[in-house]
């Protein structure tokens, strides 16, 4: 699937786009039997996994480790900036224009902080100035609200509906389509979008009738409508305070309710010719705690839009995109040029008969790869210790049978890189099993090379040659071993999506020199 060319989607245009945010969910959640309406979208649309990594968070935020590089607040700002952005608690503070905030209306707070009037905007993000300042810690240029600003320049309307309030404002969704001054034309994110519910996670649930009523009003008027279904976010935030069984029950109930809403929103969108983009801005905390897999589902569905796997120029890997790709894709579908600050690329689609099955497999392999990464560091340390001890013994045993044994053992360090590469043939998420695989593959390589060549130097050349040829053949066949080897790169980390990782490239260069 690597390097696949798009067959459609890149030049697709539409009058309206409706983005449905279903936070803290996984691909398995969307494919569950509890979500038949979402399943219909997946079958008829384009499906992908989105890398949700962000640069991190400003100092002074909550200490939860998964907030460092996978901050929920940063995730929303990133979607609206078209580049990886950083954000703290201020990303939550958005209000209806006349909503009272500590005795002052939101529109007055906006003017006080930015000297910008609300104009006709219905929704105000009062934390816009702080969000802009947060980006100063980054070593690249980024424009907060770039997506909304581009739409405003094209004289297009934006709208935001819903929140995930839990007694305090949790309205990060506004950051997705606000302009650079924190304004959104239409919608409702006020307190009436959530209802008190003593038995619901954190004591609140989405006011579904009001949300659907607002969607009926806004989708026909706005070119971009962002709708947040906040119950899954509340269930995820309540996880540390609930038993596992309660968390699963809460999340299951939230998903069932969300699926019913998605079914009704699909009808509203179809009636108004809107393209639906369903995505999770950030992964569930439970998944990050267990597997550190930050890949989140993305579904694009609409009349005339092709089905298959999402394909992005940022990753060049079928089925994988980045969170920075969403903004340029929305602009592309609406026929608006992307600002130069965008780091992402417009999404296209590659045909695939079983996109869901392929991505479930890919997601599982990527998760196992991340869980096994610690083995690389451990093996490197063990190899260094081995070389030091081996060198001492070499000088202490100048001749005799012991010297011959040392000559054989000298082949073990050069066999480590090939062993790490071939271990991808038997994927595992267990560090212990990964260690056993490395030891077994190393022993087999050394034993087989000595059996064939009968001499240590020639055996070393054979091991290096096997490794070099194997990597070359793998790259010619799509690079699956290179991608999922713990010696390679990780699409979850998001530092690289194609080619060879630094570690594997270094080992390949050394192996190719020894082979010749």
C-alpha positions as a printed Julia matrix, in Angstrom:
516×3 Matrix{Float64}:
   0.0     0.0    0.0
   2.97    2.35   0.47
   3.48    4.93  -2.24
   0.03    4.28  -3.67
  -1.32    6.89  -6.03
  -4.72    8.51  -5.4
  -7.54    7.5   -7.68
  -9.99   10.2   -6.64
 -10.93   12.72  -4.0
  -8.17   15.28  -4.43
 -10.18   17.39  -6.91
 -13.57   16.65  -5.4
 -15.54   19.79  -4.59
 -18.67   20.3   -2.57
 -20.82   23.19  -1.38
 -20.7    22.36   2.33
 -18.71   20.29   4.8
 -19.97   19.01   8.16
 -17.24   17.86  10.55
 -18.51   15.55  13.3
 -16.11   15.26  16.23
 -16.35   12.06  18.26
 -13.46   12.45  20.74
 -11.54    9.66  22.46
 -12.69    6.87  20.16
 -10.89    4.2   18.14
 -11.46    2.49  14.81
 -12.71   -0.59  16.67
 -15.31    1.59  18.4
 -16.66    2.84  15.08
 -16.82   -0.69  13.69
 -18.64   -2.14  16.7
 -22.14   -3.57  16.44
 -23.36   -0.68  18.6
 -22.77    1.77  15.72
 -24.73    0.62  12.64
 -25.18    4.14  11.24
 -21.47    4.83  11.49
 -20.82    1.47   9.88
 -22.87    2.56   6.88
 -20.72    5.68   6.53
 -17.58    3.54   6.65
 -18.87    1.13   3.99
 -19.87    3.93   1.64
 -17.05    6.38   2.28
 -13.3     6.74   2.62
 -11.67    5.44   5.8
  -8.33    6.23   7.36
  -6.25    6.5   10.5
  -5.06    9.94  11.57
  -1.85   10.52  13.49
  -3.03   12.75  16.34
   0.35   13.71  17.74
   0.87   17.36  18.72
   4.0    19.26  19.78
   3.03   18.92  23.45
   1.58   21.35  25.97
   2.69   24.54  27.74
   4.2    24.28  31.22
   1.74   24.33  34.08
  -0.78   21.89  32.58
  -2.11   18.72  34.15
   0.57   16.11  34.82
  -1.03   13.22  32.89
   1.72   11.83  30.68
  -0.45   11.31  27.6
  -1.18   15.05  27.56
   2.46   15.75  26.74
   2.5    14.83  23.04
  -1.16   13.95  22.61
  -2.91   16.85  24.32
  -6.68   17.01  23.64
  -6.55   20.81  23.72
  -3.68   20.91  21.23
  -5.51   18.44  18.98
  -8.39   20.83  18.31
  -6.15   23.83  17.68
  -4.05   21.72  15.31
  -7.12   20.81  13.25
  -7.91   24.49  12.75
  -4.32   25.61  12.17
  -3.36   23.06   9.52
  -0.11   22.48  11.42
   0.82   20.9   14.73
  -0.08   23.43  17.38
   0.27   23.58  21.14
  -2.49   24.62  23.53
  -3.35   24.62  27.2
  -6.56   25.03  29.18
  -7.35   28.31  27.39
  -8.41   26.27  24.36
 -11.55   25.35  26.32
 -12.86   28.86  26.81
 -15.31   29.69  24.04
 -18.79   31.12  24.53
 -21.88   32.37  22.78
 -21.34   36.08  22.11
 -23.69   37.35  24.85
 -22.91   34.6   27.34
 -21.99   35.9   30.79
 -18.39   35.13  31.78
 -17.65   36.27  35.34
 -20.04   39.19  34.96
 -18.88   40.26  31.5
 -20.19   39.23  28.09
 -17.91   37.11  25.91
 -17.9    39.72  23.14
 -16.63   42.36  25.59
 -13.84   40.05  26.78
 -12.83   39.52  23.15
 -12.6    43.26  22.55
 -10.72   43.79  25.82
  -8.1    41.2   24.85
  -7.81   41.75  21.09
  -9.35   45.17  20.31
 -11.51   43.25  17.85
 -15.27   43.52  17.76
 -17.48   40.45  17.57
 -19.25   41.86  14.48
 -21.96   39.38  13.51
 -20.22   36.36  15.05
 -22.43   34.17  17.24
 -19.53   32.43  19.01
 -16.43   33.95  20.6
 -13.22   32.25  21.69
 -11.97   34.32  24.61
  -8.64   32.45  24.82
  -7.49   33.35  21.3
  -4.71   35.7   22.43
  -3.22   33.09  24.78
  -3.38   30.46  22.05
  -1.46   32.74  19.7
   1.22   33.34  22.35
   1.5    29.6   23.06
   2.81   29.02  19.52
   5.84   31.24  20.17
   7.54   28.27  21.84
   7.55   26.36  18.53
  10.4    26.53  16.03
   8.14   26.94  13.01
   5.49   29.39  11.88
   1.87   28.62  12.67
  -1.34   30.63  12.42
  -4.04   29.82  14.96
  -7.43   29.8   13.26
  -5.96   29.63   9.76
  -8.82   27.45   8.48
 -11.5    29.86   9.67
  -9.57   32.87   8.4
  -9.24   31.33   4.93
 -12.98   30.65   4.81
 -13.74   34.17   6.01
 -11.51   35.61   3.29
 -13.47   33.54   0.76
 -16.71   34.98   2.21
 -17.82   31.61   3.55
 -19.66   31.03   6.82
 -18.59   28.8    9.7
 -20.59   27.23  12.53
 -19.89   25.24  15.7
 -22.49   23.19  17.57
 -22.15   21.35  20.87
 -19.68   21.07  23.73
 -18.32   18.59  26.26
 -18.94   20.75  29.35
 -18.59   18.97  32.68
 -19.45   21.79  35.06
 -16.79   23.97  33.48
 -16.6    25.05  29.83
 -15.05   22.41  27.55
 -15.5    23.96  24.13
 -12.26   23.23  22.32
 -14.22   22.43  19.14
 -14.53   26.17  18.47
 -10.78   26.23  17.77
 -11.34   24.07  14.69
 -13.14   26.69  12.58
 -12.71   30.03  14.37
 -10.85   32.76  12.5
  -7.61   34.34  13.65
  -9.56   36.64  15.98
 -11.5    33.87  17.68
 -14.85   34.37  15.92
 -17.34   31.88  14.47
 -20.32   33.06  12.43
 -23.05   30.66  13.56
 -23.89   27.95  16.05
 -24.38   27.35  19.74
 -21.81   26.11  22.29
 -23.56   27.5   25.35
 -24.52   25.69  28.56
 -27.89   24.63  27.13
 -26.08   22.27  24.74
 -25.41   20.0   27.74
 -27.91   18.74  30.27
 -27.33   17.87  33.94
 -27.48   14.09  34.34
 -26.54   12.7   37.77
 -25.84    9.18  36.46
 -23.86   10.27  33.39
 -20.06   10.63  33.4
 -19.09   13.85  35.21
 -22.79   14.61  35.72
 -23.63   15.9   32.22
 -24.76   14.62  28.83
 -25.32   16.1   25.39
 -28.63   17.85  24.8
 -29.36   15.85  21.65
 -32.67   17.49  20.61
 -31.16   20.96  20.84
 -28.02   19.86  18.98
 -30.05   18.4   16.11
 -32.27   21.47  15.97
 -29.21   23.71  15.72
 -27.72   21.44  13.04
 -30.92   21.78  10.99
 -30.51   25.56  11.22
 -26.75   25.91  10.68
 -25.79   23.32   8.06
 -27.86   25.0    5.28
 -26.35   28.4    6.14
 -22.67   27.59   6.75
 -20.09   26.22   4.34
 -18.3    24.56   7.28
 -20.16   23.25  10.32
 -18.31   21.59  13.22
 -20.43   19.42  15.51
 -19.03   17.99  18.73
 -20.63   14.93  20.3
 -19.17   15.39  23.76
 -20.37   12.34  25.7
 -17.41   10.17  24.67
 -15.04   12.91  25.85
 -16.8    13.05  29.21
 -16.62    9.27  29.58
 -12.91    9.36  28.81
 -12.19   12.15  31.29
 -14.17   10.28  33.97
 -12.13    7.09  33.49
  -9.61    7.75  36.31
 -12.5     8.11  38.77
 -14.53    5.04  37.74
 -14.09    1.27  37.8
 -13.15   -0.33  34.49
 -16.58   -1.93  34.16
 -18.27    1.43  34.72
 -15.99    3.11  32.19
 -16.85    0.49  29.56
 -20.56    0.89  30.28
 -20.32    4.68  30.04
 -18.38    4.56  26.79
 -20.73    1.99  25.27
 -23.76    4.12  26.14
 -22.07    7.23  24.73
 -21.23    5.43  21.48
 -24.78    4.13  21.04
 -26.22    7.6   21.56
 -23.63    9.14  19.25
 -24.46    6.64  16.51
 -28.13    7.6   16.61
 -27.18   11.27  16.35
 -24.77   10.51  13.49
 -27.58    8.78  11.62
 -29.8    11.85  11.91
 -26.94   14.24  11.06
 -26.22   12.17   7.95
 -29.77   12.8    6.77
 -29.49   16.54   7.43
 -26.15   16.7    5.61
 -27.46   14.75   2.61
 -30.48   17.03   2.35
 -28.17   20.06   2.14
 -25.47   18.55  -0.09
 -22.87   18.5    2.68
 -19.84   16.23   2.84
 -19.47   14.5    6.22
 -16.08   14.2    7.92
 -16.29   12.05  11.05
 -13.15   11.9   13.18
 -11.74   11.54  16.66
  -9.4    14.48  17.46
  -7.42   12.51  20.04
  -7.17    8.89  21.28
  -8.79    7.46  24.41
  -6.66    7.74  27.53
  -7.12    4.0   28.1
  -5.52    3.19  24.74
  -2.62    5.55  25.35
  -2.02    4.02  28.78
  -1.93    0.46  27.42
  -0.51    0.65  23.9
   0.55    4.29  23.28
  -1.18    3.99  19.89
  -2.36    7.48  18.93
  -3.89    6.65  15.53
  -7.48    7.94  15.39
 -10.23    7.08  12.9
 -11.31    9.39  10.06
 -14.32    8.77   7.82
 -15.25   10.93   4.81
 -18.68   10.34   3.32
 -20.83   12.15   0.82
 -22.66   11.88  -2.46
 -20.11   11.36  -5.23
 -17.18   10.99  -2.85
 -15.19    7.8   -3.57
 -14.9     4.93  -1.13
 -11.66    3.26  -0.12
  -8.58    4.23   1.85
  -7.62    7.8    2.66
  -4.32    8.81   1.09
  -2.29   11.87   2.04
   0.76   13.43   0.46
   2.08   13.99   3.98
   2.42   10.26   4.65
   2.42    8.64   1.19
   0.9     5.63   2.93
  -2.57    4.39   2.01
  -4.94    4.7    4.94
  -2.79    7.09   6.98
  -3.05   10.88   7.26
  -2.01   13.48   9.82
  -4.12   15.87  11.88
  -2.57   18.69   9.85
  -4.18   17.28   6.68
  -7.77   17.95   7.76
  -7.76   21.74   7.29
  -6.27   21.77   3.76
  -8.63   18.95   2.79
 -11.68   20.94   3.9
 -10.49   23.99   1.98
  -9.74   21.88  -1.07
 -13.2    20.32  -1.05
 -14.75   23.79  -0.74
 -12.57   25.11  -3.57
 -10.56   27.5   -1.39
  -6.74   27.75  -1.75
  -4.73   26.66   1.3
  -2.62   29.25   3.17
   1.14   28.83   3.0
   1.27   28.17   6.75
  -0.47   24.82   6.31
   1.85   21.85   6.76
  -0.73   19.26   5.75
  -1.89   18.12   2.32
  -5.32   17.57   0.81
  -6.63   14.06   1.27
  -7.27   11.82  -1.74
  -8.67    8.28  -1.89
  -7.26    4.96  -3.05
  -9.66    2.16  -3.86
  -9.65   -0.8   -1.47
 -12.24   -3.62  -1.26
 -11.81   -4.05   2.51
 -10.56   -0.76   3.91
 -11.79   -1.48   7.44
 -10.15   -4.91   7.6
  -6.85   -3.59   6.28
  -6.77   -0.68   8.73
  -7.64   -2.9   11.69
  -4.65   -5.07  10.75
  -2.42   -2.03  10.2
  -3.49   -0.44  13.49
  -2.78   -3.66  15.38
   0.69   -4.0   13.84
   1.53   -0.36  14.54
   0.44   -0.76  18.16
   2.59   -3.87  18.66
   5.56   -2.09  17.09
   5.31    0.84  19.51
   5.0    -1.45  22.54
   8.18   -3.31  21.51
  10.32   -0.22  20.87
  12.0    -0.46  24.28
  13.74   -3.61  23.04
  15.91   -1.58  20.64
  17.42    0.49  23.44
  17.88   -2.58  25.62
  19.54   -4.55  22.82
  21.91   -1.67  22.04
  22.99   -1.47  25.69
  23.38   -5.25  25.88
  25.45   -5.25  22.68
  27.77   -2.55  24.04
  28.28   -4.54  27.25
  28.9    -7.69  25.2
  31.53   -5.96  23.05
  33.36   -4.58  26.1
  33.43   -7.98  27.84
  34.36   -9.7   24.59
  37.29   -7.32  24.04
  38.65   -7.99  27.53
  38.38  -11.75  27.06
  40.06  -11.5   23.67
  43.18  -10.08  25.25
  43.01  -12.42  28.26
  42.73  -15.54  26.08
  45.38  -15.13  23.35
  45.18  -18.74  22.01
  43.61  -22.17  22.49
  40.01  -23.51  22.2
  38.69  -20.48  24.07
  39.99  -18.21  21.32
  38.03  -20.18  18.7
  34.87  -19.85  20.78
  35.42  -16.1   20.99
  35.79  -15.94  17.21
  32.38  -17.54  16.87
  30.82  -15.24  19.47
  32.24  -12.26  17.57
  29.53  -12.87  14.95
  26.71  -12.15  17.4
  26.88   -8.29  17.44
  26.74   -8.01  13.61
  23.72  -10.34  13.61
  21.68   -8.12  15.95
  20.47   -5.65  13.29
  19.34   -8.43  10.91
  17.63  -10.17  13.84
  15.72   -6.99  14.74
  14.69   -6.65  11.1
  13.52  -10.25  10.66
  11.65  -10.17  13.98
   8.96   -8.17  12.15
   7.95  -11.47  10.53
   6.55  -12.52  13.92
   4.94   -9.37  15.38
   4.45   -9.17  19.11
   3.59   -6.54  21.68
   5.57   -8.31  24.4
   9.06   -7.12  25.28
  10.0   -10.57  26.6
   8.88  -12.3   23.39
  10.64   -9.65  21.28
  13.87  -10.35  23.2
  13.49  -14.08  22.58
  12.94  -13.43  18.89
  16.12  -11.37  18.64
  18.16  -14.04  20.43
  16.74  -16.86  18.31
  17.17  -15.02  14.99
  20.74  -14.01  15.93
  21.65  -17.58  16.88
  20.09  -18.99  13.7
  21.91  -16.48  11.5
  25.29  -17.2   13.1
  24.76  -20.97  13.08
  23.52  -21.03   9.5
  26.29  -18.76   8.2
  29.01  -20.86   9.87
  27.42  -24.06   8.61
  27.52  -22.78   5.03
  30.79  -20.81   4.97
  32.86  -22.77   7.56
  34.93  -19.68   8.38
  34.12  -16.67  10.57
  35.03  -13.85   8.17
  33.09  -15.39   5.3
  30.19  -16.06   7.65
  30.18  -12.37   8.6
  30.04  -11.41   4.93
  27.16  -13.84   4.36
  25.13  -12.46   7.29
  25.66   -8.92   6.02
  24.75   -9.94   2.48
  21.54  -11.65   3.59
  20.55   -8.55   5.54
  21.3    -6.18   2.65
  19.43   -8.27   0.09
  16.46   -8.77   2.45
  16.06   -5.03   3.02
  16.35   -4.31  -0.71
  13.74   -6.94  -1.6
  11.43   -5.68   1.14
  11.6    -2.13  -0.23
  10.86   -3.39  -3.74
   7.82   -5.26  -2.41
   6.31   -2.33  -0.5
   8.49   -2.09   2.61
   6.19   -3.82   5.11
   9.06   -5.31   7.15
  10.91   -1.99   7.12
   7.79   -0.17   8.29
   6.88   -2.52  11.13
  10.35   -3.57  12.27
  11.29   -2.2   15.69
  14.49   -1.08  13.96
  12.43    1.07  11.58
  10.24    4.16  11.91
   6.77    4.35  13.42
   3.69    5.98  11.91
   2.44    6.38  15.49
   5.39    8.57  16.47
   4.88   10.52  13.26
   8.5    11.59  12.73
   8.64    9.66   9.43
   6.08    7.88   7.28
   8.07    6.43   4.37
  11.59    5.43   3.39
  14.03    3.99   5.96
  14.44    5.08   9.55
  17.81    6.33  10.77
  18.61    3.17  12.72
  17.77    0.81   9.87
  19.6     2.98   7.33
  22.75    3.01   9.47
  22.63   -0.76   9.87
  22.02   -1.2    6.13
  25.01    0.94   5.19
  27.28   -1.0    7.53
  25.92   -4.33   6.36
  26.29   -3.49   2.67
  29.93   -2.45   3.17
  30.74   -5.72   4.98
  28.91   -7.75   2.34
  31.11   -6.47  -0.47
